[in-house]
Short mmCIF file of C-alpha atoms in Angstrom, two decimals:
data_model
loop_
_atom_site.label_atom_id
_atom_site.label_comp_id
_atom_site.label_asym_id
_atom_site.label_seq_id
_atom_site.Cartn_x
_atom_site.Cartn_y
_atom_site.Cartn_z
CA UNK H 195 -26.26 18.02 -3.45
CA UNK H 196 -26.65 16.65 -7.02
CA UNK H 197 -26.88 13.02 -6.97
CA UNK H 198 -27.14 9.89 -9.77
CA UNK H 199 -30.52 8.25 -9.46
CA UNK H 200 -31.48 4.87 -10.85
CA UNK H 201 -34.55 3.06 -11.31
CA UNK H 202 -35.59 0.86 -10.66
CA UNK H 203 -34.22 -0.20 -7.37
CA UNK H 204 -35.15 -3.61 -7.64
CA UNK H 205 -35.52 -5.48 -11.00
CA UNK H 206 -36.95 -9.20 -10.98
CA UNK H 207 -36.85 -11.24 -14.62
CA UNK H 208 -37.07 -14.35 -15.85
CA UNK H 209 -34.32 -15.95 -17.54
CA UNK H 210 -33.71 -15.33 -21.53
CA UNK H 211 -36.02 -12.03 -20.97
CA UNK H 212 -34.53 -8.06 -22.16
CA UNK H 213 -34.29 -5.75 -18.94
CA UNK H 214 -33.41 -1.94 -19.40
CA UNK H 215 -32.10 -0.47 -16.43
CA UNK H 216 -31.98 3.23 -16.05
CA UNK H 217 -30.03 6.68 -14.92
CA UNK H 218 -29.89 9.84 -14.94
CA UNK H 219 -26.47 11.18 -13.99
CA UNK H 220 -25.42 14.35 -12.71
CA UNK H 221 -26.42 17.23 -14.95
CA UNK H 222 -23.23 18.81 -16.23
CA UNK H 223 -21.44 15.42 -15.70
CA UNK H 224 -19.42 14.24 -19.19
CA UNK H 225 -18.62 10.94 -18.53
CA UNK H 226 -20.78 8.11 -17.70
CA UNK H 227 -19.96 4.26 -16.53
CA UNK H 228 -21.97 1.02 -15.54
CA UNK H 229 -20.24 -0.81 -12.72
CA UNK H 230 -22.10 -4.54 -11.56
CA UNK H 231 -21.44 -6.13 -8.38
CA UNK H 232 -22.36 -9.87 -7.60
CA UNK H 233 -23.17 -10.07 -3.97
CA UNK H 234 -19.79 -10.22 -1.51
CA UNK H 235 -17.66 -9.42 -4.21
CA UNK H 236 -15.94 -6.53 -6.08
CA UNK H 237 -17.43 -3.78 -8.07
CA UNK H 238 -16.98 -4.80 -11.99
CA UNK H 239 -15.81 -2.44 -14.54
CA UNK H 240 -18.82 -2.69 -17.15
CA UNK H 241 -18.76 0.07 -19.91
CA UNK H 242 -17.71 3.79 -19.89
CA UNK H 243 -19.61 5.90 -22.29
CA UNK H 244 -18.78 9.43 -23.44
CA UNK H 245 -19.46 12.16 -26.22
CA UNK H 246 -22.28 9.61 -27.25
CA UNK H 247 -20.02 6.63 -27.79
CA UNK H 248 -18.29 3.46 -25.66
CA UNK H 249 -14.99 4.77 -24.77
CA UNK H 250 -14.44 1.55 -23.09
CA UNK H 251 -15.34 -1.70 -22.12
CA UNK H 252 -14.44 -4.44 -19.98
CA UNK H 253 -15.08 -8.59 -21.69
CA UNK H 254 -18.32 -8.93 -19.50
CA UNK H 255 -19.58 -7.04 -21.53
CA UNK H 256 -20.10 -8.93 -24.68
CA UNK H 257 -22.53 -8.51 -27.32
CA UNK H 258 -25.77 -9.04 -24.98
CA UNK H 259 -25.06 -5.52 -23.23
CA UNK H 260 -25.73 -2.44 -24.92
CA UNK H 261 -25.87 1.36 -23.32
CA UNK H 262 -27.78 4.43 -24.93
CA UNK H 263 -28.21 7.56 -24.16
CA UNK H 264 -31.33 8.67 -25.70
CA UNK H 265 -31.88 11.93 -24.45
CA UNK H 266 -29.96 14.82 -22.59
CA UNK H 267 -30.63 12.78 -19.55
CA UNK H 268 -31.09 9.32 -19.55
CA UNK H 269 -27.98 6.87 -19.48
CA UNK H 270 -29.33 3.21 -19.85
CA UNK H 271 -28.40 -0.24 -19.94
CA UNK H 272 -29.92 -3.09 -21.60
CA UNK H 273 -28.72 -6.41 -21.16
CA UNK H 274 -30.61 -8.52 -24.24
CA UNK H 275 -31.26 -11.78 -23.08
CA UNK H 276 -30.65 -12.17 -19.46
CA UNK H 277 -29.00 -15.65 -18.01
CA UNK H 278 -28.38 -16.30 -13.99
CA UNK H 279 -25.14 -15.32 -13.81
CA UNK H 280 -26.62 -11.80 -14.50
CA UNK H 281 -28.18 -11.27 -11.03
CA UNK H 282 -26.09 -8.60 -9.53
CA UNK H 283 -26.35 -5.07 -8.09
CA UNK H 284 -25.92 -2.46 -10.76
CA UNK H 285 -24.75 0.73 -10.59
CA UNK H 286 -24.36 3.92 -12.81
CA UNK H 287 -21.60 6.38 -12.03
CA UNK H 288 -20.78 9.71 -13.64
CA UNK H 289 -17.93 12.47 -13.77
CA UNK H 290 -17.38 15.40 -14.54
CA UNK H 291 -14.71 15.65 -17.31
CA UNK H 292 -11.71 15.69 -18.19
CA UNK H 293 -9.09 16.42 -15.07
CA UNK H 294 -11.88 15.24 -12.50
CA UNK H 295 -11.77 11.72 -11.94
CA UNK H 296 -14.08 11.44 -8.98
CA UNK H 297 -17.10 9.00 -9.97
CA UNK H 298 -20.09 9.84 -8.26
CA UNK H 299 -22.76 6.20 -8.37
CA UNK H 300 -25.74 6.31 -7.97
CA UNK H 301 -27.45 3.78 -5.46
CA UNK H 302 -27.90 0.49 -7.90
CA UNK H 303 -30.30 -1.77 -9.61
CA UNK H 304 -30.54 -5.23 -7.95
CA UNK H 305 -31.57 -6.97 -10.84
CA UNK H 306 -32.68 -10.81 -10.38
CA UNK H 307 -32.97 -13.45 -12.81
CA UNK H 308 -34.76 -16.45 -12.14
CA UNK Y 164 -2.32 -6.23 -16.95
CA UNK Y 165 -5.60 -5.31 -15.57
CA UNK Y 166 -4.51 -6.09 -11.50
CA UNK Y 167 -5.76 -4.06 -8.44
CA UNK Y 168 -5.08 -5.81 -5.13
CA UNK Y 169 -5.91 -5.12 -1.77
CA UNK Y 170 -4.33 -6.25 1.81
CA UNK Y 171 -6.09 -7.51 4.14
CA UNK Y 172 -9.14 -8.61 2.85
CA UNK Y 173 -10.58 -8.23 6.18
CA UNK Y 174 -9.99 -6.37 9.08
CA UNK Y 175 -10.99 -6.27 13.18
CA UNK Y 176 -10.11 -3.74 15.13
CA UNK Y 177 -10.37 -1.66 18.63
CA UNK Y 178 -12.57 1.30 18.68
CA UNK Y 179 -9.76 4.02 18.78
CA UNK Y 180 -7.28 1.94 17.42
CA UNK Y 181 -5.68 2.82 13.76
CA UNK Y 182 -6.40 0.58 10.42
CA UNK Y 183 -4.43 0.35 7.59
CA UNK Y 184 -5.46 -1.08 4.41
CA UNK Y 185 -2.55 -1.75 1.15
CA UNK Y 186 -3.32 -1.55 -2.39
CA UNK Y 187 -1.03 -2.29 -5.09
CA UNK Y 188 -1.69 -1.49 -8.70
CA UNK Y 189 0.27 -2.90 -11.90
CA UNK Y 190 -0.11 -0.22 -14.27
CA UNK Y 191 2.87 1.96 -13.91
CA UNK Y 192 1.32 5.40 -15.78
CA UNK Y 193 -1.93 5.21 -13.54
CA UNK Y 194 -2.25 8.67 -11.66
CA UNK Y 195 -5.15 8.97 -10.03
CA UNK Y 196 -5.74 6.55 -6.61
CA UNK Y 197 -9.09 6.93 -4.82
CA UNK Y 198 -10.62 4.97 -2.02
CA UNK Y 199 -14.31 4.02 -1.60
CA UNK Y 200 -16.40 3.27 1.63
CA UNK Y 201 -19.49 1.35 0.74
CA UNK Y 202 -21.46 0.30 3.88
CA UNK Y 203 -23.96 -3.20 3.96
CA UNK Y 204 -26.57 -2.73 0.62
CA UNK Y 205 -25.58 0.92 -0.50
CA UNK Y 206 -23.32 2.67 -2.64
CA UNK Y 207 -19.64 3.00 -2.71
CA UNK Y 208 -18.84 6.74 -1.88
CA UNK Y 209 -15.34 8.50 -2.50
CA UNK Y 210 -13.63 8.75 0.84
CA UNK Y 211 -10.50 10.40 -0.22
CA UNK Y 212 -8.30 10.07 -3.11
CA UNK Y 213 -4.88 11.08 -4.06
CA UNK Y 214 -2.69 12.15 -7.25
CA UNK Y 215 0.70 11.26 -8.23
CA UNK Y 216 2.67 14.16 -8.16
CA UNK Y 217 1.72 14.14 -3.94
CA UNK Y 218 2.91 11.20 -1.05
CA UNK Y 219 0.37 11.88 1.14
CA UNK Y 220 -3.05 13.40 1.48
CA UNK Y 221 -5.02 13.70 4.96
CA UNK Y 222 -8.43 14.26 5.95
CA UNK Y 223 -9.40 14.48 9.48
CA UNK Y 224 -9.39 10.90 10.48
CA UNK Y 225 -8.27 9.73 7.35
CA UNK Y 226 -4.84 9.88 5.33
CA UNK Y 227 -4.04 8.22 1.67
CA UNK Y 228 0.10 7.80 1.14
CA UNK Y 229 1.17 6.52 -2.12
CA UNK Y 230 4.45 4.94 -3.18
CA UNK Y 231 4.58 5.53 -7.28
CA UNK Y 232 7.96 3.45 -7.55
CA UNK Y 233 6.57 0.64 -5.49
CA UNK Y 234 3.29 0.91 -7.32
CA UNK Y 235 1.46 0.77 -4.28
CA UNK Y 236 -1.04 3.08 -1.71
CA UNK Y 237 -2.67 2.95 1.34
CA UNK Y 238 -5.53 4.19 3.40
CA UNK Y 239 -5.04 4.90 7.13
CA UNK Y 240 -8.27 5.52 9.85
CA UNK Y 241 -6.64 6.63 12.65
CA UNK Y 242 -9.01 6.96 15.52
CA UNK Y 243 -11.12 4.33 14.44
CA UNK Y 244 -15.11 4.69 15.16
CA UNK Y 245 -17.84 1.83 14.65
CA UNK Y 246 -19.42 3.69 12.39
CA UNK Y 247 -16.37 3.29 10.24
CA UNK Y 248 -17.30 -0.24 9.72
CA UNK Y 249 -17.47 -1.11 6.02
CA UNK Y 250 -15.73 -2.53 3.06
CA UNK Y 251 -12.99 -0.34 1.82
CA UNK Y 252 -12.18 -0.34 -2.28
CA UNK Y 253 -9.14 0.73 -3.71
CA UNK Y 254 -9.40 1.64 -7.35
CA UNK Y 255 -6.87 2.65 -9.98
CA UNK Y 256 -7.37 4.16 -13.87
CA UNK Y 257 -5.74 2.32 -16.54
CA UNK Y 258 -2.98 4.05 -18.38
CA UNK Y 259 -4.22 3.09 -22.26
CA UNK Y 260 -7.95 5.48 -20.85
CA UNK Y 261 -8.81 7.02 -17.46
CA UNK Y 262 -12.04 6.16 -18.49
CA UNK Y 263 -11.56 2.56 -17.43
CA UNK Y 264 -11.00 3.13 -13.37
CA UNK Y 265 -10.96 -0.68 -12.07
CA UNK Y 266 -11.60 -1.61 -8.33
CA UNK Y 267 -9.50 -3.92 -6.12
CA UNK Y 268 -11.37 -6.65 -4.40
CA UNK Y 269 -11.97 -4.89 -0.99
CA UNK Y 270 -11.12 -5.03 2.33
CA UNK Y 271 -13.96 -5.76 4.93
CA UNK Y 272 -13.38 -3.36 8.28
CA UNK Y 273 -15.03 -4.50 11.30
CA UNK Y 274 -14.49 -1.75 14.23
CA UNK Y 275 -15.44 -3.54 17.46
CA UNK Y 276 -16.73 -1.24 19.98
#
């Protein structure tokens, strides 16, 4: 079965430094979405992405967060200039299109910012 | 607004015994209500989901009803299993894009062999 894979699985960085974190969704999947979840809480609308632009976006994600997708692939996520508060488990998620609204995630980034 | 809620936040029970887990939403032209499982340090997965134009969906052990004028739905484990232990999300699309699909805050099942 076609999954969305991320890498890497862990991510450790120093406050203040750029991380990318990466995906690659599901092949004939449209749509494309960053979620983040701080430990013991809820999963975070981040960004949706689609037809090479941000169809969406929640206020987390402010001008320190961009997404790309530079390739037929790749779906990534760069935070700029990472603070604390960024430590979280990130995860990609994809659809298929239009009148399928099931997200498929992949299995998350821990990223940790000391 | 932006609201997805979720009732209880956690939840003990019986092996064999039924759950039931409430989630209300706020935006009236949502249509689309899934439920995610995501077990300790993995992913959340799509358990079932339901659309508006149907009360009730059912999947072996598991059933979705939705109440459109009450704005609110609700997962049901019948036949509960330990394995079944989890946290349970609730997550609705918002009605200005479907491509912004926000999560309630969870519901922590704890199925006590």
């Amino acid at each position: 079965e076609p999954e969305v894979t991320q890498t890497p699985s862990h991510q450790v960085t120093q406050m203040g430094q750029e991380v990318i974190l990466r995906c690659v969704p599901i092949s004939n999947h449209l749509y494309f979405y960053w979620y983040r979840q701080i430990l013991g809480q809820k999963v975070e609308f981040l960004v949706s992405f689609y037809n090479n632009e941000i169809s969406e976006k929640s206020e987390i994600f402010d001008d320190q967060f961009s997404v790309e997708r530079p390739d037929g692939s790749n779906f990534t996520l760069k935070i700029r200039s990472t603070k604390l508060e960024d430590s979280a488990m990130y995860f990609c998620a994809s659809r298929p299109g239009r009148g399928d609204e099931k997200l498929f995630f992949g299995s998350g980034t821990q990223l940790s910012v000391l | 607004g932006e609201n997805v809620e979720q009732h209880p936040s956690t939840l003990s029970v019986q092996e064999g015994d039924s759950a039931v887990i409430k989630c209300t939403y706020s935006d009236s032209a949502s249509n689309y209500f899934p439920w995610y499982k995501q077990e300790l340090g993995k992913r959340p997965q799509l358990i079932i989901d339901i659309r508006s134009n149907v009360g009730e969906k059912k999947d072996q052990r598991i059933a979705v009803t939705l109440n459109k004028t009450a704005k609110h739905f609700s997962l049901h484990i019948t036949e509960t299993q330990p394995e079944d232990s989890a946290v349970y999300f609730c997550a609705a699309p918002l009605k200005t894009s479907y491509d912004k699909v926000i999560f309630g805050p969870g519901t922590s099942l704890s199925v006590i062999p």
